[in-house]
Structures are given as structure tokens and as C-alpha cells.
Coordinates of C-alpha atoms and ligand atoms in Angstrom, one line a residue:
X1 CA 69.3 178.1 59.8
X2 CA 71.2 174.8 59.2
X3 CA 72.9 175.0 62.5
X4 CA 69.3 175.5 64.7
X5 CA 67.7 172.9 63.2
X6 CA 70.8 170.7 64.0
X7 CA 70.4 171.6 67.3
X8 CA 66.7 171.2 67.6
X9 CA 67.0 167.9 66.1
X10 CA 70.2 166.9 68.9
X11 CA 68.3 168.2 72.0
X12 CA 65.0 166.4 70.9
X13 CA 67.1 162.9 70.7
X14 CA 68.7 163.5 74.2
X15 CA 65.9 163.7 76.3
X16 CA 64.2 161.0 76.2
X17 CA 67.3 158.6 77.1
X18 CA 67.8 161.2 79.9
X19 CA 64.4 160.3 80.9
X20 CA 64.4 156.6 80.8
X21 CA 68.0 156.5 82.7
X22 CA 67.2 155.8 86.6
X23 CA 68.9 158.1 88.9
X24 CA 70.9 155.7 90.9
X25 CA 72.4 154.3 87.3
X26 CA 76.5 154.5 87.3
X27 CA 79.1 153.4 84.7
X28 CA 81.6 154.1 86.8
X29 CA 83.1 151.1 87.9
X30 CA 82.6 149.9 91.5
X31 CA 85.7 148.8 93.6
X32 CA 84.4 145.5 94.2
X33 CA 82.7 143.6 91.8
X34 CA 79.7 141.4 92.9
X35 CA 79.9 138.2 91.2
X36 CA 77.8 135.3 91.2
X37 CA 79.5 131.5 91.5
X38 CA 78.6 128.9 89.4
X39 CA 80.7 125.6 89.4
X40 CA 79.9 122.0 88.9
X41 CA 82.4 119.4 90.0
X42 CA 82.2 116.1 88.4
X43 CA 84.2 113.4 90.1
X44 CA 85.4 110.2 88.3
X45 CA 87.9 107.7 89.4
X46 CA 88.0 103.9 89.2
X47 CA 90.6 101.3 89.2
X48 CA 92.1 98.3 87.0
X49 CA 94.2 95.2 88.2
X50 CA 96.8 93.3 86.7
X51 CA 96.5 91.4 83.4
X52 CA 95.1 87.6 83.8
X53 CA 96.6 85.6 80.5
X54 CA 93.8 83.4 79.4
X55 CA 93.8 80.1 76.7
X56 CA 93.0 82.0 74.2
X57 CA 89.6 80.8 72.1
X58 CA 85.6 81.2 71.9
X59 CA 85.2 79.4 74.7
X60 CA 86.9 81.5 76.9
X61 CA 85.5 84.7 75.4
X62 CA 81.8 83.4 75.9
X63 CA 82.8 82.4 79.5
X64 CA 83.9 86.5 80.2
X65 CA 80.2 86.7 81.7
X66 CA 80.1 84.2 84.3
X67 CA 83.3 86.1 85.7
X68 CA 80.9 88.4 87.0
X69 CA 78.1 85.9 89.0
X70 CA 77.8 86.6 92.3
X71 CA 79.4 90.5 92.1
X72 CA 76.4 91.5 90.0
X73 CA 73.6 93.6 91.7
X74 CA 72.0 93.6 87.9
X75 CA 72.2 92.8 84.3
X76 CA 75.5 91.4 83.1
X77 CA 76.2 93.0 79.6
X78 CA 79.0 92.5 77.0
X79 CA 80.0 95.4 74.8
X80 CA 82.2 94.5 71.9
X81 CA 84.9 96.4 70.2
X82 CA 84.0 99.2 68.1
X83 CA 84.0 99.0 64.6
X84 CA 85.6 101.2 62.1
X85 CA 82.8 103.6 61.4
X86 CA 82.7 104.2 65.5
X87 CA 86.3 105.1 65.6
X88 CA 86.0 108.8 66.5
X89 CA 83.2 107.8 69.4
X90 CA 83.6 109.8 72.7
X91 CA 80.8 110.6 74.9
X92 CA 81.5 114.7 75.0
X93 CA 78.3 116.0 74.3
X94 CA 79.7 119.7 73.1
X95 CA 81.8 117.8 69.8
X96 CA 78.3 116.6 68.1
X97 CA 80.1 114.4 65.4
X98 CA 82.0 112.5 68.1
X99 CA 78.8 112.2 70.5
X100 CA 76.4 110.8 67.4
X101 CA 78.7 108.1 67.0
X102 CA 79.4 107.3 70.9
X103 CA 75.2 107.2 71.4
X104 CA 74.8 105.4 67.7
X105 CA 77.1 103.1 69.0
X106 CA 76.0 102.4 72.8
X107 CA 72.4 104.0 72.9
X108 CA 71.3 99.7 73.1
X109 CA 72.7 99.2 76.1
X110 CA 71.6 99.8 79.5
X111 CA 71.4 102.8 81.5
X112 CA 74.0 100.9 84.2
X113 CA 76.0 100.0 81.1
X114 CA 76.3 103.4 79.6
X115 CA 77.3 105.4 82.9
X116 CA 80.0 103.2 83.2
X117 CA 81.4 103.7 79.6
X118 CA 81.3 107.1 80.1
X119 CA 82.9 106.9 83.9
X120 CA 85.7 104.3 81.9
X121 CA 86.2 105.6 78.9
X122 CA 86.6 109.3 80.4
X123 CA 89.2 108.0 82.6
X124 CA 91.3 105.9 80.5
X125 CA 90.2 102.4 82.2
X126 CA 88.7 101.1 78.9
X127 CA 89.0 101.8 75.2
X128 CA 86.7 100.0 73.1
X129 CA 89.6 100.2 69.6
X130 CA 90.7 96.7 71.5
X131 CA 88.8 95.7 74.4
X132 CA 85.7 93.4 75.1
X133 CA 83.9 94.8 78.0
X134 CA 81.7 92.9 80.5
X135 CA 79.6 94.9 82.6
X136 CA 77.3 95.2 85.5
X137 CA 76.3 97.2 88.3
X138 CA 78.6 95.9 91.6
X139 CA 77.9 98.2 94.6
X140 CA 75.3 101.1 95.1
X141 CA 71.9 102.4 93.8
X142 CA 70.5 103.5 90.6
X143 CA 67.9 106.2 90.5
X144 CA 64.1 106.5 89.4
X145 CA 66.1 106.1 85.9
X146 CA 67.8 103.6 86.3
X147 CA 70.8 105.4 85.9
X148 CA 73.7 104.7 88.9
X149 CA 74.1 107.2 91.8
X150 CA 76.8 109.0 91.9
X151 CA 78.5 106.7 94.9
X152 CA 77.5 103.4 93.1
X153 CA 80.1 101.0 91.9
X154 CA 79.7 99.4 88.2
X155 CA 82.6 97.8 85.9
X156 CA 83.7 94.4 85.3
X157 CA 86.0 92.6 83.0
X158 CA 87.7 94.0 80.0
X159 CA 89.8 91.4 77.4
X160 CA 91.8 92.4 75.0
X161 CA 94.2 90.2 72.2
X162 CA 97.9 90.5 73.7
X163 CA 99.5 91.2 70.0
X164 CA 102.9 89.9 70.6
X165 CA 101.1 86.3 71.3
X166 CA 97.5 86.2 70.3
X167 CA 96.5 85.3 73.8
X168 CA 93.5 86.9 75.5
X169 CA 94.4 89.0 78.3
X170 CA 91.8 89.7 81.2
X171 CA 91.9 92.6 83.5
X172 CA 89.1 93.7 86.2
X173 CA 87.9 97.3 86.0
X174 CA 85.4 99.1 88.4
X175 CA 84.9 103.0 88.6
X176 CA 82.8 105.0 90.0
X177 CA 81.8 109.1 89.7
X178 CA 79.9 111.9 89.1
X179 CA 78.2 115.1 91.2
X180 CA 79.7 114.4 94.5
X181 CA 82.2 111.5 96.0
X182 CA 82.0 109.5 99.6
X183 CA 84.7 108.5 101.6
X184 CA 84.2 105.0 101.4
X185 CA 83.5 104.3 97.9
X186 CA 87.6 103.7 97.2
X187 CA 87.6 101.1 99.5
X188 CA 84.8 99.1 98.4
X189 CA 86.0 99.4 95.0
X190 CA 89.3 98.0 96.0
X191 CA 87.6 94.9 97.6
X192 CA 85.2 94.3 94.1
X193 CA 88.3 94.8 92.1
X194 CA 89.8 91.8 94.4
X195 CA 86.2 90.0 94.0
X196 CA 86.5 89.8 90.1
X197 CA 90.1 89.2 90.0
X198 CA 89.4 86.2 92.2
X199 CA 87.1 85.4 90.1
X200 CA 89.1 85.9 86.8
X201 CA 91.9 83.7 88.1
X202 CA 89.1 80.7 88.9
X203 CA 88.4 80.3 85.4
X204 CA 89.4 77.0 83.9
X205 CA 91.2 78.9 80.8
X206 CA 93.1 81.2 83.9
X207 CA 96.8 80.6 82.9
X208 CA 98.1 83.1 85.2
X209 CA 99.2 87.1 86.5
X210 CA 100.9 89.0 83.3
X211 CA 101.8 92.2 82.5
X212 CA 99.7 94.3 80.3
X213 CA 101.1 96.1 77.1
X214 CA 97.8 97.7 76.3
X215 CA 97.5 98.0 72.6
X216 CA 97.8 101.7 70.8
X217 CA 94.8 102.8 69.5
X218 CA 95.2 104.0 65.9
X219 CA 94.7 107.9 65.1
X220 CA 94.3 107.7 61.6
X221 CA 91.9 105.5 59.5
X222 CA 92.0 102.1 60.6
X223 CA 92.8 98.8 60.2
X224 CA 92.3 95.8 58.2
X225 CA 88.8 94.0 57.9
X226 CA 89.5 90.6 59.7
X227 CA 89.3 87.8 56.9
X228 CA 87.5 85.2 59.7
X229 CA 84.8 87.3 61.0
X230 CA 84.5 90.6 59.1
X231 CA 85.3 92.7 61.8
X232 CA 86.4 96.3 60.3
X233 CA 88.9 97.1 63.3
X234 CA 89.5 100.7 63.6
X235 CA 92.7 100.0 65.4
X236 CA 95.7 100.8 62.8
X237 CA 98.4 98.5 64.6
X238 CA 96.5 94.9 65.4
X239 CA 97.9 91.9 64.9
X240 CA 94.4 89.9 66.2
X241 CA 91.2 91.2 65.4
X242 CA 89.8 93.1 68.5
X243 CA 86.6 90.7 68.0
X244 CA 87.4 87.3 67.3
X245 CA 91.1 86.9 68.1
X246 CA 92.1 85.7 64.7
X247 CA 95.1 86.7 63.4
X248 CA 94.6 89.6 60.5
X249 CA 96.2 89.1 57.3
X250 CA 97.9 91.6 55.6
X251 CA 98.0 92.3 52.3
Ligands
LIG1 ZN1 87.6 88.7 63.5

């Protein structure tokens, strides 16, 4: 008796999945898989000149602007240094903690501004721990968005504090990038790069071509709090304060 109704019970379960299974269904597996593609190929590139040593002061910090008059298509904007509590800022969207602070720290500036933090800063042309950066868009379109096309040119000039003298160090930096490149976007980047250079060695505070020790950005916790402006520097190993120049103390 046991045994039968085991059997009643096994037979009753089967046939309905036999039912529901279409004929044509097969786990065997085929000798050649169909797959579907999916790719998405994101394209970034940009370039940075030579180090222009400047006389080193306000003045020629609030002049960093004008170096970009007659090269901007829009808006010129300044982005300062980040401060301590922004020193883990990256715009990657899938690390949240990383991306809160990257859009608490930028989400003021302009769409033009941001693609080309994310353009610079995902290529290694900028690193807000030490550098000023001065911004527009130079070549190119932006969409319905206002956001720069893909073949569009932005970038500008970056200063940073050289720490073995203090002096402010000027570099121009353009970069372009995103779902698709054209052939002629290298070259006209080359020729802006030129433009603000030129333009960078006009200045009145100019003091020449030098080469550019780019300061390391600190991994750990950060700096000092500058004594002359209160900048909290998140950049472990500087001498000047990334914002105002002044020489940090140390305890
Ligand atoms: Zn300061």
C-alpha cells in the first residue's frame, strides 16, 4: 500500500511539467552558441603642455581667466582645489561614496565644466588635491543639454604651487572624449593647446618654460589647515597651500 500511493503521488507530479515542456525544447547543448553583442566604447584623450613659471601672488591667480579670452566659445569658469572632506572625489558612478562627493563637490558648475573634469580627471590631465582649474568650452558643440559632444574641445589652464619654490606654475590642458572619436579632433586640440600657451606666456607675471614636478597627491588623511586662508588641504605632502599659495606651517 505505501509503495502505490508513492507511485500515484510521482506519476501525478510528472505530467503536468511533461505537458507544459514544448516539443522543440533541448538541454542539450548546441555546437554553436548564439550570442548577442553589447559593447560601449568610451573614448577619452586630451593633452597638456609644458609648465609656464609664473610671479607668484593674487594677482596672478585672479588673472588665470583672462588666459582664456579669445579661445572661449562659452563661460570661463575657475574650479578650486578640493578640500579635505572632497578627498576621495572621483566621478565613477558604480563606487556611490566616491561619486556623492565628486557631484557634492562639482554639481555648481556648468554642464561644459563638468564633462571636462570628468574627461581630465579620468585621464590624469588634472587633479584637483593641487590644481586651480580654469575652464571653458574651446572647439565643438554642446547638445540640447548643454552638455559637450562627444568631438567638442573644452579645457584650459590648470596652476598649481611648485613646492620646492612656492612659485605658481601654469600649464594648458584641453581634452576631449566620449561615444565616438573624429579624425581631426587631435589636431585641433594641438593648435588650442598652442593658443593658450601663447597665451599663458603673454601674461605680465609669465617668467618663463619650466619643467613640471607635479605634486603627489596624499592617500591617507590629509594635510594641514593653511594658517592664512583656512584651506583644509587634503594633500598629505604640501609645502603651499593648494589655494592661496601661502606657505603651511607645521606644527
Ligand atoms: Zn591658504
Amino acid at each position: 500500500m505505501p509503495l502505490e500511493f508513492l507511485k500515484r503521488r510521482g506519476n501525478q507530479s510528472a505530467e503536468p511539467a511533461k505537458a507544459a515542456q514544448p516539443a522543440t525544447l533541448s538541454t542539450a547543448l548546441p555546437e554553436e552558441i548564439v550570442a548577442q553583442e553589447h559593447q560601449l566604447k568610451l573614448y577619452y584623450a586630451g593633452k597638456s603642455s609644458e609648465g609656464v613659471r609664473m610671479k607668484a601672488g593674487p594677482n596672478a591667480m585672479a588673472e588665470l581667466p583672462s588666459m582664456l579670452v579669445g579661445l572661449a566659445l562659452a563661460e570661463i569658469e575657475v574650479v578650486e582645489p578640493l578640500p579635505i572632506e572632497f578627498s576621495q572625489a572621483t566621478p565613477t558612478i558604480a563606487r556611490p561614496s566616491e561619486a556623492m562627493q565628486w557631484l557634492n563637490a562639482h554639481h555648481v558648475h556648468s554642464p561644459i565644466t563638468r564633462h571636462a573634469l570628468v574627461v581630465l580627471e579620468s585621464i590624469d590631465a588634472v587633479d584637483l588635491a593641487f590644481d586651480t582649474f580654469v575652464c571653458s568650452l574651446l572647439d565643438g558643440e554642446v547638445d540640447t543639454s548643454g552638455y559637450p559632444e562627444y568631438n567638442a574641445i573644452v579645457g584650459g589652464v590648470a596652476s598649481h604651487w611648485d613646492e620646492a619654490t612656492g612659485d605658481m606654475i601654469c600649464r594648458a590642458v584641453v581634452g576631449w572624449g566620449g561615444r565616438g572619436v573624429r579624425g581631426d579632433t587631435d589636431r585641433i586640440g594641438a593648435k588650442l593647446l598652442a593658443g593658450i600657451l601663447t597665451n599663458v606666456l603673454a601674461s605680465q607675471y609669465a617668467l618663463g618654460i619650466t619643467s613640471i614636478e607635479r605634486p603627489v597627491p596624499a592617500a591617507g588623511r590629509g594635510g594641514l589647515v593653511c594658517a592664512h586662508c583656512g584651506f583644509a588641504s587634503a594633500h598629505e605632502r604640501a609645502f603651499y597651500c593648494p589655494k592661496c599659495g601661502m606657505r603651511l606651517l607645521r606644527g
